[in-house]
C-alpha cells in the first residue's frame, strides 16, 4: 500500500491539505524575503568506494564523500538543491528538522513522486530558522548506507558566542557490502531480534547486555539497538584514523554534533573539558554544563567548549553496544591518544534532553493544547519484526488530523523495552517539562516504558511524517502521518 493510497481523501468534510495546496504555496510566499539569496547546490546520490581510514567500503553516498558535502546557508536563504539520482533505486532528499514547504519535504508517496534512477529533482525552499540540521533520503534504509550530510543554517544576527566551530557527524557502519543495511533489514524481518531483546516480551532482562566499559546500566535500557555494527564513525572516520580539528588554546569552540546513525545512540564527551550545551535540534536552550551527552538517532546538539592546550579526544561511544569513534581536537603539542581511549568525562554527569529548557525567545506561549493525540509505541507480536504506532504498522496507519492554528500535543507512550527517537517533520515541538518548559526539538528520545509529551503549533500546512528515527524500526512499520485537514 502506498502512502498516497493510505492517506487518501476520507470524506469531503476532512479533505487533507496536500503538499501542492494553495496554503503551502502561500506560506512559502510569506517566508521569502524580497531579494533573498538563492543558494544553488548540485547533489549526486551515487555509488562510490569510500575510505573509512584504512577500510575501503563500496556504498552509496552524496558526491563521493562520507558524510556528503556540507550545505551551509544563512537564515532566510532559499536553497535550490538539484538532486541527480545515480543509484539503482528510487531515492529522495528529506531536510531533517527544517520547517519548510510541505512539497519539498522529500517523502516519496506523501509529498512527492520518487526520484527514479537516472532522473533529477530540484528542491527549492526558504529556510526559516538557523541551526544544525542534516539531510538524507526518505526511502528504505538508504540513510544507513551513507547517504547523509550536514545542513548548517547560520544566524546572521548571532552575537559572537564562539570563536571557531566544527561539525561532527556520528554514524554506525555495517560491513562494506553495498547491500548491507537492506540485507540486515531482511534478516530482522525473517528472524526477528536477538532473543535477549525485551522488546519481544516487555520483560525478562537478566542480561544487562554489553554495557559500556565503566558506566552502569544505560538509561536507554539493556538493548540500545537491534543491530551490532562492526564500525563506528565520526565524520566518516574510524577511531584508528581520526580526523584532527586544529584550534587554538583558549578558543571557544562550537561543536555541532549530529547523530546520523541508523540504529545507535552515542554518548559523547571531550577529554579534559566540560561542554556547555547551547542548542538542540537547531533551537537554543538555556545553557547547561555537562561532562557527557547522550544523542539519539536524528538528534543534534550544539555545545561550546573553552579549549585547553594539547590534543583532546572527542569520543562518541556506542551506547549499550561495544565500540566507539572519535575525532581529535589539537591546540598544541602532544601524542594522539589510542583509539580506545575512554576519557573520564564519558562516565561523568550525563546530560539528556530532559535536563534542558528552551531559551526564552523560542518558548511556546504558556497554554493548554487544543488537541491531544496519544501515540503508543509498540510491537506487533504476530510477526517477527514489525514495529507499530497505536497498534498499526505504517501500511495500515491512520493519519492523525490537525487543523491550522491549533496547539497540538503528542503524547508518546512507550510500551517496549527499547528507546525510540521520535521525529516529526516540518515542525519543532516543545517537550512538556516539569516546572519549566522543555527544549524545542524535532526528535525526542522516548525511553523504555516511559511517556513523553510534546506540544507544537500547527503552522505549516501539509502532510507530515511522524516516526521512529531508528531507521530499522521506521522501515519495519514505526511511522505514521500528521495530516492537516
Ligand atoms: Cu530524518 Cu523522516 O527523517
Ligand atoms: Cu524505534
Short mmCIF file of C-alpha atoms and ligand atoms in Angstrom, two decimals:
data_model
loop_
_atom_site.label_atom_id
_atom_site.label_comp_id
_atom_site.label_asym_id
_atom_site.label_seq_id
_atom_site.Cartn_x
_atom_site.Cartn_y
_atom_site.Cartn_z
CA UNK A 1 0.00 0.00 0.00
CA UNK A 2 1.50 3.33 -0.98
CA UNK A 3 1.31 6.29 1.32
CA UNK A 4 -0.87 8.22 -1.08
CA UNK A 5 -3.40 5.43 -1.01
CA UNK A 6 -3.31 5.14 2.76
CA UNK A 7 -3.79 8.88 3.16
CA UNK A 8 -6.50 9.14 0.56
CA UNK A 9 -9.33 11.57 0.97
CA UNK A 10 -11.71 10.13 3.52
CA UNK A 11 -14.61 12.48 3.25
CA UNK A 12 -15.31 15.85 1.74
CA UNK A 13 -15.52 17.35 5.22
CA UNK A 14 -11.94 16.46 6.11
CA UNK A 15 -10.05 16.84 2.86
CA UNK A 16 -6.38 16.81 3.73
CA UNK A 17 -4.32 19.87 2.92
CA UNK A 18 -1.97 18.29 0.39
CA UNK A 19 1.61 19.18 -0.42
CA UNK A 20 0.67 21.14 -3.54
CA UNK A 21 -2.21 23.05 -1.97
CA UNK A 22 -2.62 26.84 -2.21
CA UNK A 23 -1.94 27.15 1.54
CA UNK A 24 1.51 25.63 1.06
CA UNK A 25 2.38 27.94 -1.82
CA UNK A 26 1.01 30.99 0.02
CA UNK A 27 3.06 30.23 3.12
CA UNK A 28 6.20 29.96 1.02
CA UNK A 29 5.48 33.42 -0.42
CA UNK A 30 5.35 34.90 3.06
CA UNK A 31 8.61 33.17 4.02
CA UNK A 32 10.57 34.56 1.12
CA UNK A 33 12.02 37.95 1.84
CA UNK A 34 12.36 40.17 -1.23
CA UNK A 35 15.87 39.74 -2.57
CA UNK A 36 16.56 36.59 -0.54
CA UNK A 37 19.81 34.93 -1.55
CA UNK A 38 19.31 31.78 -3.59
CA UNK A 39 21.95 29.11 -2.97
CA UNK A 40 22.33 26.55 -5.75
CA UNK A 41 23.66 23.15 -4.75
CA UNK A 42 24.16 20.16 -7.04
CA UNK A 43 23.75 16.86 -5.23
CA UNK A 44 24.56 13.49 -6.73
CA UNK A 45 23.41 10.31 -4.98
CA UNK A 46 25.82 7.71 -6.31
CA UNK A 47 27.72 4.55 -5.67
CA UNK A 48 31.31 5.10 -4.58
CA UNK A 49 34.06 3.44 -2.61
CA UNK A 50 34.90 5.47 0.46
CA UNK A 51 37.87 5.17 2.77
CA UNK A 52 36.92 4.96 6.45
CA UNK A 53 40.60 5.19 7.39
CA UNK A 54 42.23 2.02 6.09
CA UNK A 55 38.95 0.24 5.39
CA UNK A 56 37.54 0.67 1.89
CA UNK A 57 33.81 0.29 1.52
CA UNK A 58 31.72 0.35 -1.64
CA UNK A 59 28.47 2.05 -0.78
CA UNK A 60 26.06 4.87 -1.66
CA UNK A 61 26.92 8.45 -0.75
CA UNK A 62 26.37 12.02 -1.88
CA UNK A 63 29.10 13.29 -4.20
CA UNK A 64 31.66 10.54 -3.50
CA UNK A 65 32.08 11.59 0.14
CA UNK A 66 31.12 10.38 3.58
CA UNK A 67 29.49 12.40 5.05
CA UNK A 68 28.32 14.10 1.88
CA UNK A 69 29.33 17.71 1.29
CA UNK A 70 28.02 20.13 3.90
CA UNK A 71 25.43 22.65 2.81
CA UNK A 72 25.83 25.96 4.64
CA UNK A 73 23.21 28.68 4.45
CA UNK A 74 22.09 31.79 6.29
CA UNK A 75 18.66 32.04 7.81
CA UNK A 76 16.28 33.43 5.22
CA UNK A 77 18.18 31.99 2.24
CA UNK A 78 16.45 29.98 -0.42
CA UNK A 79 18.07 26.61 -1.00
CA UNK A 80 17.86 25.23 -4.52
CA UNK A 81 19.31 21.72 -4.50
CA UNK A 82 19.30 19.70 -7.68
CA UNK A 83 19.37 16.00 -6.84
CA UNK A 84 20.59 13.59 -9.53
CA UNK A 85 19.79 10.00 -8.79
CA UNK A 86 22.76 7.94 -9.98
CA UNK A 87 21.97 4.88 -7.84
CA UNK A 88 19.92 1.88 -8.87
CA UNK A 89 16.84 2.57 -6.69
CA UNK A 90 14.32 5.35 -6.28
CA UNK A 91 15.54 7.97 -3.84
CA UNK A 92 14.76 11.43 -2.41
CA UNK A 93 16.17 14.02 -0.04
CA UNK A 94 14.50 14.85 3.25
CA UNK A 95 15.72 18.00 5.03
CA UNK A 96 15.60 16.76 8.58
CA UNK A 97 14.34 19.36 11.03
CA UNK A 98 13.69 22.16 8.58
CA UNK A 99 10.23 23.75 8.72
CA UNK A 100 9.87 24.18 5.01
CA UNK A 101 7.12 23.93 2.42
CA UNK A 102 5.49 20.53 2.50
CA UNK A 103 6.01 19.70 -1.17
CA UNK A 104 9.81 19.89 -0.69
CA UNK A 105 9.94 17.58 2.35
CA UNK A 106 11.23 14.65 0.32
CA UNK A 107 8.89 11.83 1.30
CA UNK A 108 8.02 9.78 -1.80
CA UNK A 109 4.36 8.79 -1.87
CA UNK A 110 3.39 11.54 0.58
CA UNK A 111 4.93 14.82 -0.59
CA UNK A 112 6.42 13.97 -3.98
CA UNK A 113 6.92 11.20 -6.53
CA UNK A 114 10.01 9.06 -6.05
CA UNK A 115 13.10 10.31 -7.85
CA UNK A 116 13.76 7.48 -10.28
CA UNK A 117 17.22 6.14 -11.15
CA UNK A 118 18.75 8.32 -13.84
CA UNK A 119 16.45 11.27 -13.16
CA UNK A 120 16.67 14.53 -11.26
CA UNK A 121 14.53 16.55 -8.88
CA UNK A 122 15.09 20.14 -7.80
CA UNK A 123 14.24 21.04 -4.21
CA UNK A 124 13.65 24.74 -3.64
CA UNK A 125 12.50 26.31 -0.41
CA UNK A 126 13.10 29.16 2.01
CA UNK A 127 14.91 28.26 5.23
CA UNK A 128 13.15 29.95 8.15
CA UNK A 129 15.35 29.05 11.13
CA UNK A 130 19.06 28.97 11.90
CA UNK A 131 20.57 25.84 13.39
CA UNK A 132 22.23 22.48 12.93
CA UNK A 133 20.40 20.09 10.60
CA UNK A 134 21.17 17.27 8.19
CA UNK A 135 19.65 15.61 5.17
CA UNK A 136 19.14 12.07 3.94
CA UNK A 137 16.87 10.09 1.61
CA UNK A 138 13.44 9.09 2.88
CA UNK A 139 13.48 5.73 1.11
CA UNK A 140 14.12 2.41 2.81
CA UNK A 141 17.32 2.22 4.83
CA UNK A 142 19.36 4.28 2.34
CA UNK A 143 20.43 6.58 5.18
CA UNK A 144 22.30 3.65 6.71
CA UNK A 145 24.28 3.09 3.50
CA UNK A 146 25.87 6.52 3.94
CA UNK A 147 23.55 8.92 2.10
CA UNK A 148 23.65 11.81 4.57
CA UNK A 149 25.30 15.19 5.01
CA UNK A 150 25.13 18.17 7.37
CA UNK A 151 22.99 21.22 6.66
CA UNK A 152 24.09 24.25 8.67
CA UNK A 153 22.00 27.41 8.79
CA UNK A 154 23.86 30.35 10.24
CA UNK A 155 22.15 33.15 12.11
CA UNK A 156 23.25 36.46 10.61
CA UNK A 157 22.35 38.27 13.86
CA UNK A 158 24.06 35.91 16.24
CA UNK A 159 26.31 37.60 18.77
CA UNK A 160 29.86 36.17 18.90
CA UNK A 161 29.27 33.26 21.24
CA UNK A 162 32.21 31.31 19.89
CA UNK A 163 35.50 31.71 18.02
CA UNK A 164 35.59 28.60 15.86
CA UNK A 165 33.34 25.69 15.03
CA UNK A 166 33.47 22.09 13.92
CA UNK A 167 30.68 19.92 12.52
CA UNK A 168 30.78 16.41 13.99
CA UNK A 169 28.66 13.74 12.33
CA UNK A 170 28.24 10.39 14.11
CA UNK A 171 27.42 7.13 12.35
CA UNK A 172 27.29 3.38 12.75
CA UNK A 173 28.53 1.30 9.85
CA UNK A 174 27.68 -2.16 8.61
CA UNK A 175 30.26 -4.17 6.70
CA UNK A 176 31.08 -2.62 3.41
CA UNK A 177 28.85 -4.57 1.11
CA UNK A 178 26.52 -2.36 -0.80
CA UNK A 179 23.50 -4.36 0.29
CA UNK A 180 24.48 -4.30 4.00
CA UNK A 181 21.58 -2.32 5.50
CA UNK A 182 18.96 -3.90 3.22
CA UNK A 183 20.24 -7.38 3.97
CA UNK A 184 20.16 -6.59 7.69
CA UNK A 185 16.56 -5.41 7.49
CA UNK A 186 15.57 -8.53 5.57
CA UNK A 187 17.29 -10.68 8.19
CA UNK A 188 15.49 -8.90 11.04
CA UNK A 189 12.18 -9.37 9.25
CA UNK A 190 12.92 -13.05 8.77
CA UNK A 191 14.35 -13.93 12.18
CA UNK A 192 13.18 -11.18 14.50
CA UNK A 193 15.54 -9.61 17.01
CA UNK A 194 18.13 -11.27 19.12
CA UNK A 195 16.36 -13.29 21.79
CA UNK A 196 17.63 -11.11 24.61
CA UNK A 197 15.53 -8.25 23.35
CA UNK A 198 12.97 -7.13 25.85
CA UNK A 199 11.00 -5.58 23.05
CA UNK A 200 9.60 -9.02 22.32
CA UNK A 201 8.12 -9.67 25.72
CA UNK A 202 8.42 -6.43 27.62
CA UNK A 203 10.20 -8.21 30.45
CA UNK A 204 12.89 -10.65 31.38
CA UNK A 205 16.17 -8.80 31.36
CA UNK A 206 18.57 -10.97 33.26
CA UNK A 207 21.39 -10.00 30.95
CA UNK A 208 22.25 -6.32 31.08
CA UNK A 209 23.68 -6.50 27.59
CA UNK A 210 27.12 -5.38 26.57
CA UNK A 211 27.04 -2.26 28.71
CA UNK A 212 29.61 0.46 28.46
CA UNK A 213 33.03 -0.05 29.97
CA UNK A 214 32.89 1.96 33.21
CA UNK A 215 29.26 3.06 33.11
CA UNK A 216 26.37 1.38 34.87
CA UNK A 217 23.11 0.49 33.20
CA UNK A 218 22.22 2.65 30.24
CA UNK A 219 19.15 4.88 30.53
CA UNK A 220 18.23 3.51 27.12
CA UNK A 221 17.67 0.06 28.58
CA UNK A 222 19.60 -3.15 28.25
CA UNK A 223 19.23 -3.24 24.47
CA UNK A 224 20.00 0.10 22.98
CA UNK A 225 19.78 -1.15 19.39
CA UNK A 226 18.79 -4.02 17.14
CA UNK A 227 21.93 -4.10 15.03
CA UNK A 228 25.50 -4.68 16.15
CA UNK A 229 27.83 -2.73 13.93
CA UNK A 230 31.42 -3.59 13.15
CA UNK A 231 32.36 0.09 12.86
CA UNK A 232 31.51 3.46 14.35
CA UNK A 233 32.43 6.69 12.62
CA UNK A 234 32.97 10.35 13.34
CA UNK A 235 32.91 12.35 10.11
CA UNK A 236 33.30 9.14 8.14
CA UNK A 237 36.45 8.05 10.02
CA UNK A 238 37.24 5.11 12.27
CA UNK A 239 38.75 5.79 15.70
CA UNK A 240 42.01 4.29 14.42
CA UNK A 241 42.31 7.03 11.80
CA UNK A 242 40.56 10.01 13.34
CA UNK A 243 40.02 13.41 11.85
CA UNK A 244 42.01 16.17 13.57
CA UNK A 245 40.36 19.53 14.18
CA UNK A 246 43.01 22.25 14.57
CA UNK A 247 42.24 25.04 17.04
CA UNK A 248 43.95 27.37 19.50
CA UNK A 249 44.16 27.16 23.28
CA UNK A 250 41.62 29.40 24.96
CA UNK A 251 39.36 29.50 21.94
CA UNK A 252 35.65 28.92 22.40
CA UNK A 253 34.94 26.10 20.00
CA UNK A 254 31.38 25.33 18.95
CA UNK A 255 30.79 21.67 18.18
CA UNK A 256 27.75 20.90 16.07
CA UNK A 257 27.00 17.26 16.89
CA UNK A 258 24.72 15.31 14.56
CA UNK A 259 23.73 11.68 15.04
CA UNK A 260 23.17 10.26 11.55
CA UNK A 261 23.34 6.63 12.69
CA UNK A 262 20.69 4.10 11.72
CA UNK A 263 20.44 2.22 15.00
CA UNK A 264 22.93 3.63 17.52
CA UNK A 265 22.70 6.30 20.20
CA UNK A 266 26.05 7.81 21.18
CA UNK A 267 27.44 9.02 24.47
CA UNK A 268 29.76 11.91 23.63
CA UNK A 269 32.47 13.60 25.70
CA UNK A 270 35.56 15.71 25.07
CA UNK A 271 38.51 14.59 27.18
CA UNK A 272 39.69 17.25 29.62
CA UNK A 273 36.70 19.53 29.07
CA UNK A 274 33.18 20.22 30.19
CA UNK A 275 30.73 21.14 27.49
CA UNK A 276 28.16 23.91 27.60
CA UNK A 277 25.06 22.83 25.72
CA UNK A 278 23.65 25.80 23.82
CA UNK A 279 21.21 24.33 21.29
CA UNK A 280 19.41 21.16 20.45
CA UNK A 281 17.80 20.31 17.11
CA UNK A 282 18.62 23.81 15.88
CA UNK A 283 16.89 25.71 18.69
CA UNK A 284 18.64 27.47 21.59
CA UNK A 285 18.32 26.24 25.16
CA UNK A 286 19.26 27.85 28.45
CA UNK A 287 22.95 26.93 28.59
CA UNK A 288 23.75 23.91 30.75
CA UNK A 289 27.12 22.32 31.50
CA UNK A 290 27.72 18.62 31.13
CA UNK A 291 30.55 16.10 31.12
CA UNK A 292 28.86 13.88 28.55
CA UNK A 293 25.79 13.89 26.34
CA UNK A 294 23.50 11.14 25.11
CA UNK A 295 22.47 11.69 21.50
CA UNK A 296 19.75 9.60 19.87
CA UNK A 297 19.45 8.98 16.15
CA UNK A 298 18.28 12.11 14.34
CA UNK A 299 19.08 14.40 17.28
CA UNK A 300 21.54 17.29 17.18
CA UNK A 301 23.29 19.15 19.99
CA UNK A 302 25.44 22.25 19.78
CA UNK A 303 27.95 22.67 22.57
CA UNK A 304 30.64 25.24 23.29
CA UNK A 305 33.94 24.32 24.92
CA UNK A 306 36.78 26.58 26.03
CA UNK A 307 39.84 24.74 24.82
CA UNK A 308 42.88 23.76 26.83
CA UNK A 309 46.35 23.27 25.40
CA UNK A 310 47.13 19.86 23.92
CA UNK A 311 45.49 17.05 21.98
CA UNK A 312 42.00 16.07 23.14
CA UNK A 313 39.85 13.11 22.14
CA UNK A 314 36.23 13.84 21.28
CA UNK A 315 34.83 10.35 21.84
CA UNK A 316 31.45 9.01 20.69
CA UNK A 317 30.79 5.74 22.48
CA UNK A 318 28.06 3.46 21.09
CA UNK A 319 25.51 3.35 23.92
CA UNK A 320 24.69 -0.17 25.06
CA UNK A 321 26.96 -1.60 22.39
CA UNK A 322 30.65 -2.24 22.01
CA UNK A 323 32.77 0.31 20.21
CA UNK A 324 33.45 3.97 19.71
CA UNK A 325 34.57 6.57 17.25
CA UNK A 326 36.43 9.79 17.82
CA UNK A 327 37.89 12.96 16.44
CA UNK A 328 40.88 14.81 17.87
CA UNK A 329 40.92 18.48 18.80
CA UNK A 330 44.51 19.69 18.58
CA UNK A 331 45.51 23.02 20.07
CA UNK A 332 49.12 22.20 20.94
CA UNK A 333 51.82 19.58 21.08
CA UNK A 334 51.20 16.06 22.27
CA UNK A 335 50.74 12.50 21.16
CA UNK A 336 47.39 11.33 19.86
CA UNK A 337 45.56 9.13 22.38
CA UNK A 338 44.88 5.50 21.43
CA UNK A 339 41.71 4.57 19.56
CA UNK A 340 40.17 3.00 22.67
CA UNK A 341 40.84 5.93 24.99
CA UNK A 342 37.99 6.45 27.42
CA UNK A 343 38.03 9.99 28.80
CA UNK A 344 36.69 10.04 32.36
CA UNK A 345 34.10 12.65 31.29
CA UNK A 346 32.27 9.85 29.46
CA UNK A 347 31.31 8.38 32.83
CA UNK A 348 30.72 11.74 34.48
CA UNK A 349 27.50 13.74 34.57
CA UNK A 350 25.41 12.54 31.62
CA UNK A 351 23.06 15.06 30.07
CA UNK A 352 19.89 14.16 28.22
CA UNK A 353 17.29 16.44 26.72
CA UNK A 354 15.07 16.27 29.80
CA UNK A 355 17.59 18.46 31.63
CA UNK A 356 17.19 21.24 29.06
CA UNK A 357 14.83 24.18 28.82
CA UNK A 358 14.06 26.23 25.73
CA UNK A 359 15.69 29.67 25.64
CA UNK A 360 13.12 32.38 26.36
CA UNK A 361 12.84 33.73 22.78
CA UNK A 362 11.89 30.32 21.35
CA UNK A 363 9.48 29.15 24.05
CA UNK A 364 5.91 28.46 23.12
CA UNK A 365 3.47 30.76 24.86
CA UNK A 366 2.13 29.15 28.01
CA UNK A 367 -1.14 27.38 27.32
CA UNK A 368 -3.07 24.19 27.01
CA UNK A 369 -3.33 22.13 23.83
CA UNK A 370 -6.38 22.42 21.59
CA UNK A 371 -5.99 18.77 20.68
CA UNK A 372 -4.04 15.81 22.02
CA UNK A 373 -3.01 12.72 20.08
CA UNK A 374 -1.74 9.74 22.02
CA UNK A 375 0.90 7.77 20.15
CA UNK A 376 1.57 4.35 21.61
CA UNK A 377 4.94 2.88 20.67
CA UNK A 378 4.70 -0.89 20.39
CA UNK A 379 5.38 -4.09 18.55
CA UNK A 380 3.20 -6.42 16.57
CA UNK A 381 3.83 -9.75 18.28
CA UNK A 382 2.29 -11.76 15.47
CA UNK A 383 5.24 -11.14 13.16
CA UNK A 384 8.98 -11.33 13.79
CA UNK A 385 9.94 -7.70 13.30
CA UNK A 386 7.07 -5.30 12.99
CA UNK A 387 7.03 -2.07 14.98
CA UNK A 388 3.83 -0.14 15.47
CA UNK A 389 2.35 3.22 16.43
CA UNK A 390 -1.06 2.90 18.05
CA UNK A 391 -1.03 -0.79 17.21
CA UNK A 392 -0.59 -0.24 13.48
CA UNK A 393 2.38 -0.51 11.20
CA UNK A 394 2.72 2.17 8.53
CA UNK A 395 0.99 0.22 5.80
CA UNK A 396 -2.24 0.45 7.79
CA UNK A 397 -1.68 3.71 9.65
CA UNK A 398 -4.47 6.17 10.33
CA UNK A 399 -3.35 9.79 9.74
CA UNK A 400 -3.62 11.99 12.81
CA UNK A 401 -5.69 15.07 11.98
CA UNK A 402 -4.68 18.59 12.98
CA UNK A 403 -6.03 21.96 11.97
CA UNK A 404 -4.01 25.00 11.10
CA UNK A 405 -3.52 27.29 14.08
CA UNK A 406 -4.09 24.64 16.72
CA UNK A 407 -1.71 23.88 19.51
CA UNK A 408 -1.29 20.12 19.33
CA UNK A 409 0.02 17.80 21.99
CA UNK A 410 1.57 14.46 21.11
CA UNK A 411 1.74 12.02 24.00
CA UNK A 412 4.27 9.30 23.24
CA UNK A 413 3.68 6.22 25.39
CA UNK A 414 6.47 3.68 25.04
CA UNK A 415 5.23 0.15 25.74
CA UNK A 416 8.50 -1.51 24.79
CA UNK A 417 11.82 -2.17 26.50
CA UNK A 418 13.72 -0.21 23.84
CA UNK A 419 14.10 3.52 23.39
CA UNK A 420 12.66 5.22 20.31
CA UNK A 421 13.82 8.60 18.97
CA UNK A 422 10.52 10.03 17.68
CA UNK A 423 10.81 12.57 14.88
CA UNK A 424 8.17 14.95 13.50
CA UNK A 425 8.65 16.53 10.09
CA UNK A 426 8.05 20.19 9.31
CA UNK A 427 7.76 21.43 12.90
CA UNK A 428 9.79 21.96 16.03
CA UNK A 429 7.85 20.90 19.10
CA UNK A 430 8.46 21.82 22.72
CA UNK A 431 8.96 18.98 25.14
CA UNK A 432 6.50 19.36 28.00
CA UNK A 433 8.71 19.82 31.05
CA UNK A 434 8.04 19.81 34.76
CA UNK A 435 8.45 23.25 36.36
CA UNK A 436 9.99 24.80 33.27
CA UNK A 437 9.27 24.37 29.58
CA UNK A 438 11.39 21.66 27.99
CA UNK A 439 13.59 22.20 24.94
CA UNK A 440 12.36 22.85 21.41
CA UNK A 441 13.17 19.76 19.35
CA UNK A 442 12.12 17.78 16.32
CA UNK A 443 13.42 14.42 17.57
CA UNK A 444 12.91 13.26 21.13
CA UNK A 445 14.07 10.03 22.71
CA UNK A 446 11.31 8.14 24.48
CA UNK A 447 12.93 5.81 26.98
CA UNK A 448 11.73 2.23 27.65
CA UNK A 449 8.28 2.15 29.27
CA UNK A 450 8.25 5.96 29.60
CA UNK A 451 5.84 8.65 28.44
CA UNK A 452 6.97 11.91 26.83
CA UNK A 453 4.64 14.73 25.83
CA UNK A 454 5.44 17.40 23.27
CA UNK A 455 3.49 20.42 22.04
CA UNK A 456 3.66 22.07 18.66
CA UNK A 457 1.80 24.83 16.89
CA UNK A 458 0.21 23.62 13.67
CA UNK A 459 1.57 26.39 11.47
CA UNK A 460 2.92 24.51 8.45
CA UNK A 461 0.09 23.01 6.39
CA UNK A 462 0.50 19.71 4.60
CA UNK A 463 1.05 16.03 5.23
CA UNK A 464 3.93 15.26 7.58
CA UNK A 465 5.68 12.11 8.70
CA UNK A 466 5.94 11.20 12.37
CA UNK A 467 8.20 8.23 13.00
CA UNK A 468 10.91 6.50 14.94
CA UNK A 469 14.34 7.55 13.69
CA UNK A 470 15.74 4.14 14.38
CA UNK A 471 15.80 3.55 10.64
CA UNK A 472 15.07 -0.16 11.07
CA UNK A 473 12.09 0.47 13.33
CA UNK A 474 10.77 3.05 10.90
CA UNK A 475 11.08 0.74 7.93
CA UNK A 476 9.51 -2.10 9.93
CA UNK A 477 6.38 -0.04 10.46
CA UNK A 478 7.02 2.56 13.16
CA UNK A 479 5.77 5.50 11.10
CA UNK A 480 2.57 7.46 10.78
CA UNK A 481 1.46 10.85 9.49
CA UNK A 482 0.14 14.11 10.86
CA UNK A 483 -2.41 15.39 8.42
CA UNK A 484 -3.72 18.97 8.14
CA UNK A 485 -7.42 18.83 7.44
CU1 LIG B 1 15.47 12.24 9.37
CU2 LIG B 1 11.62 11.26 8.48
O1 LIG B 1 13.55 11.72 8.95
CU1 LIG B 2 12.16 2.85 17.43
#
